[in-house]
CSV table of C-alpha atoms in Angstrom, one decimal:
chain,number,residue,atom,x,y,z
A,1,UNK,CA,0.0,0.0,0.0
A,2,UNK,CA,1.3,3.5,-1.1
A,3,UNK,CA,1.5,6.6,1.4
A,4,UNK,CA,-0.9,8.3,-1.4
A,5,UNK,CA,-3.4,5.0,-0.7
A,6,UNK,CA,-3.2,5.8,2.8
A,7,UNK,CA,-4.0,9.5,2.2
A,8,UNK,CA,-7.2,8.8,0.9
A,9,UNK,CA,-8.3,7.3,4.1
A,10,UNK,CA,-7.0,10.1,6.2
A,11,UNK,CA,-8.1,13.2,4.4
A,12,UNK,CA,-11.6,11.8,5.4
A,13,UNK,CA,-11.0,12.0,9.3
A,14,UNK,CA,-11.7,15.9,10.4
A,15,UNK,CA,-10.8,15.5,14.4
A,16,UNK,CA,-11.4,17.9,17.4
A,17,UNK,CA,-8.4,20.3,17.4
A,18,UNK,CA,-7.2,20.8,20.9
A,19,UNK,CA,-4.3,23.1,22.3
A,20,UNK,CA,-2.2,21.6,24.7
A,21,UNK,CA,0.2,23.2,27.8
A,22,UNK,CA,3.4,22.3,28.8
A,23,UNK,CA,4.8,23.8,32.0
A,24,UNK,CA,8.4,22.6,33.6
A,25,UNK,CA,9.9,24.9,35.8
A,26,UNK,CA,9.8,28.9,34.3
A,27,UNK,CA,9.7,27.0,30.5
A,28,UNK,CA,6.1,27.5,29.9
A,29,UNK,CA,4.6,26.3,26.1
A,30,UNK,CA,1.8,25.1,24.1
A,31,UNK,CA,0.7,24.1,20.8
A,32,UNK,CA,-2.3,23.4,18.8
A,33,UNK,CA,-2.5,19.4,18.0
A,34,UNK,CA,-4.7,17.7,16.0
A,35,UNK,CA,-4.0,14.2,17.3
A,36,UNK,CA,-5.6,13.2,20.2
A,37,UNK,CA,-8.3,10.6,22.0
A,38,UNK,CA,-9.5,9.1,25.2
A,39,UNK,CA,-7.4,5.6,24.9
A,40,UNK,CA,-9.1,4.1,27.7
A,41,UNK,CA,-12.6,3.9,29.5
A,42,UNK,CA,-11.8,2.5,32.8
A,43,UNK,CA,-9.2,3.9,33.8
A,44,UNK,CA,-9.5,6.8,32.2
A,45,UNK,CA,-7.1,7.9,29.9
A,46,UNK,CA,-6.5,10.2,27.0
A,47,UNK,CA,-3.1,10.7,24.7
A,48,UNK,CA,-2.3,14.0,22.8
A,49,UNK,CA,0.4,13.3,20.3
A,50,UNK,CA,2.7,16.2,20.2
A,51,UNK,CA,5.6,16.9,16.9
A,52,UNK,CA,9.5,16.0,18.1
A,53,UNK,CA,10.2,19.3,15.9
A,54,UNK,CA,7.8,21.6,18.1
A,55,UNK,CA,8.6,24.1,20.7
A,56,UNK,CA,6.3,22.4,23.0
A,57,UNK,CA,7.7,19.3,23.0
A,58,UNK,CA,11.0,20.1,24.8
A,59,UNK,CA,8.4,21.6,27.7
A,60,UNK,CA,6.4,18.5,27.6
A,61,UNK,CA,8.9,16.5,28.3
A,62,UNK,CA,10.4,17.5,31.6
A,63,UNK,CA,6.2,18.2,32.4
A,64,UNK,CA,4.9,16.2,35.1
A,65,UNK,CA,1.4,17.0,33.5
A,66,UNK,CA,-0.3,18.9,30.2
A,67,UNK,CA,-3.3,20.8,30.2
A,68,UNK,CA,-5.7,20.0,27.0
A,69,UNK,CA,-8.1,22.7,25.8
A,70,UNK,CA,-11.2,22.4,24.0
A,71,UNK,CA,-11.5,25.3,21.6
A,72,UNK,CA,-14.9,26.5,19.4
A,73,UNK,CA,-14.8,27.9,16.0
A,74,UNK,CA,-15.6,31.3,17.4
A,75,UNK,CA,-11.9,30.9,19.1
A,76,UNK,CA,-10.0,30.4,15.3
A,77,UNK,CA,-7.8,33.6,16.8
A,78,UNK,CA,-6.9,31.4,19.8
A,79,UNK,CA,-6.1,28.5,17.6
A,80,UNK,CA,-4.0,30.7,15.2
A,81,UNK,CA,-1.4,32.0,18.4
A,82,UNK,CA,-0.8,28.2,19.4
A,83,UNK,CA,-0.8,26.9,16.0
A,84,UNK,CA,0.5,29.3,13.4
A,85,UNK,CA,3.2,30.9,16.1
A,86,UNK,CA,6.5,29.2,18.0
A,87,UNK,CA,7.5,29.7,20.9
A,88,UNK,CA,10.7,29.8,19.8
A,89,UNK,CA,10.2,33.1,19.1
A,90,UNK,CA,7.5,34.4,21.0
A,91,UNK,CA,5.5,34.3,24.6
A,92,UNK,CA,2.1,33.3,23.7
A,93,UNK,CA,1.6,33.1,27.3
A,94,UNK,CA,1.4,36.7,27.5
A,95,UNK,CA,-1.5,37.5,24.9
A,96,UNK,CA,-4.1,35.5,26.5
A,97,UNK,CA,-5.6,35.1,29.6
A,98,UNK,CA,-4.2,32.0,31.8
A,99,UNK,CA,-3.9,31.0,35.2
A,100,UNK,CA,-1.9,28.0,37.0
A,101,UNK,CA,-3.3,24.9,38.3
A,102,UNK,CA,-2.8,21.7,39.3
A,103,UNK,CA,1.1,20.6,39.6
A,104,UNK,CA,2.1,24.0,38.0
A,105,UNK,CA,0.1,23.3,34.7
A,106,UNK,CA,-0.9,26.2,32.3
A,107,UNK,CA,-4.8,26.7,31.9
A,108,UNK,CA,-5.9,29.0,29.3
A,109,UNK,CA,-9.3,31.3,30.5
A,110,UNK,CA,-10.7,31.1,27.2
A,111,UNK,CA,-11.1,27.9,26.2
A,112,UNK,CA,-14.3,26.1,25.9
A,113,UNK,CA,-13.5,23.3,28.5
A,114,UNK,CA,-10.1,22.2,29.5
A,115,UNK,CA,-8.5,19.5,31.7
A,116,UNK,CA,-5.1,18.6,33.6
A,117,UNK,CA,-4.1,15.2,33.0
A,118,UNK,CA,-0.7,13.8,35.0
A,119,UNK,CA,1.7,12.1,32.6
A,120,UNK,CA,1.7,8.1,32.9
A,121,UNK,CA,2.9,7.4,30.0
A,122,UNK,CA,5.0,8.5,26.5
A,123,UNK,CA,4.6,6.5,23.2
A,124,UNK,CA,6.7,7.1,20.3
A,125,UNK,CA,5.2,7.5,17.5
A,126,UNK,CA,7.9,8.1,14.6
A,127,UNK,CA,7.4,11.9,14.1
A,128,UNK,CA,5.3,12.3,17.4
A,129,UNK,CA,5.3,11.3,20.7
A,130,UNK,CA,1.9,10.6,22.5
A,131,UNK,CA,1.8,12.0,26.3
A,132,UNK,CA,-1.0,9.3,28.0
A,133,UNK,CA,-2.9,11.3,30.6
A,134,UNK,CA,-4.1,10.2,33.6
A,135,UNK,CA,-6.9,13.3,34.3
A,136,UNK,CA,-7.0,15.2,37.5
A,137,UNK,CA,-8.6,18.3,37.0
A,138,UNK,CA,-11.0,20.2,34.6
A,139,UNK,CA,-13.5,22.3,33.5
A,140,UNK,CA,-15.4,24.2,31.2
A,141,UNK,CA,-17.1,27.6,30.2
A,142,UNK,CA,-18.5,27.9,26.9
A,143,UNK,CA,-20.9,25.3,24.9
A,144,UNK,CA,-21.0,25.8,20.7
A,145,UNK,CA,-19.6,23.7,18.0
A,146,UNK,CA,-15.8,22.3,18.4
A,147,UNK,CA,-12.7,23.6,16.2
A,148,UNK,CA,-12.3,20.8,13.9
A,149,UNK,CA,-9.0,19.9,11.4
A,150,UNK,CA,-11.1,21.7,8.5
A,151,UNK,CA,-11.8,24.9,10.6
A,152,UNK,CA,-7.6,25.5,10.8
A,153,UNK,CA,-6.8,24.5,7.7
A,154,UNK,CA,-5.9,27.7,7.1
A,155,UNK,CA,-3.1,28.3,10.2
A,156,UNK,CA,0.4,27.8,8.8
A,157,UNK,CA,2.2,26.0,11.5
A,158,UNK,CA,4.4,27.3,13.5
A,159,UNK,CA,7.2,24.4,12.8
A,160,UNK,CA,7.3,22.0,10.4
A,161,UNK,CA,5.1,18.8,11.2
């Protein structure tokens, strides 16, 4: 089977977009990922995959947890700054509203729901490595339809997947 067979099959999935928090130490990042999924019921569990060639990724590593945030179309702007940015070369953290929580972690004010989920596990994934979380903390503020892979088509990454 051909990587353009394979294609096919993937251009059909439009996932939740999500944008994920790193905090270790003072080194404070996030990114917005499009791979992630509750991987199990009971316990619960949930694995965002997060690029070896992003930012975030260094943070992520030395994190003891990640915050994941649930975005809504309304909040493309929001999506744009964690996507389309680095943090190489920028503070997002200082053009949005955040506030710390649990173990240190990074939770953005805006987004639609959010939760803090303490790192059990790391999976690597060829490109990506997937963070399994172990959920401790959460909640939400807004209802309205999700940000979706389709609605950020348009955001030029920040780094090279």
């Amino acid at each position: 089977m051909a990587d353009d067979d394979v294609d096919v099959f993937m251009s059909r999935l439009n996932p939740d977009m999500c944008v994920v928090t790193a905090a270790a130490g003072a080194d404070r990042s996030g990114c917005l990922v499009g791979f992630s999924s509750q991987c199990s019921i009971d316990p619960v569990r949930y694995v965002v995959w997060i690029s070896k060639a992003n930012h975030t990724y260094g943070a992520a590593r030395a994190a003891e947890c990640l915050a994941v945030h649930l975005l809504t179309r309304e909040q493309h702007g929001l999506a744009a700054l964690f996507g389309g940015r680095t943090g190489d070369r920028i503070d997002k953290f200082a053009r949005v509203r955040w506030r710390p929580k649990y173990g240190g972690s990074v939770v953005l004010e805006e987004a639609a729901a959010w939760f803090v989920g303490l790192v059990e596990d790391r999976v690597d994934g060829g490109d990506h490595v997937g963070f399994v979380l172990r959920p401790v903390e959460w909640g939400e503020r807004t209802d309205g339809p999700l940000l979706r892979m389709d609605d950020a088509e348009d955001i030029t990454p920040g780094h090279p997947a």
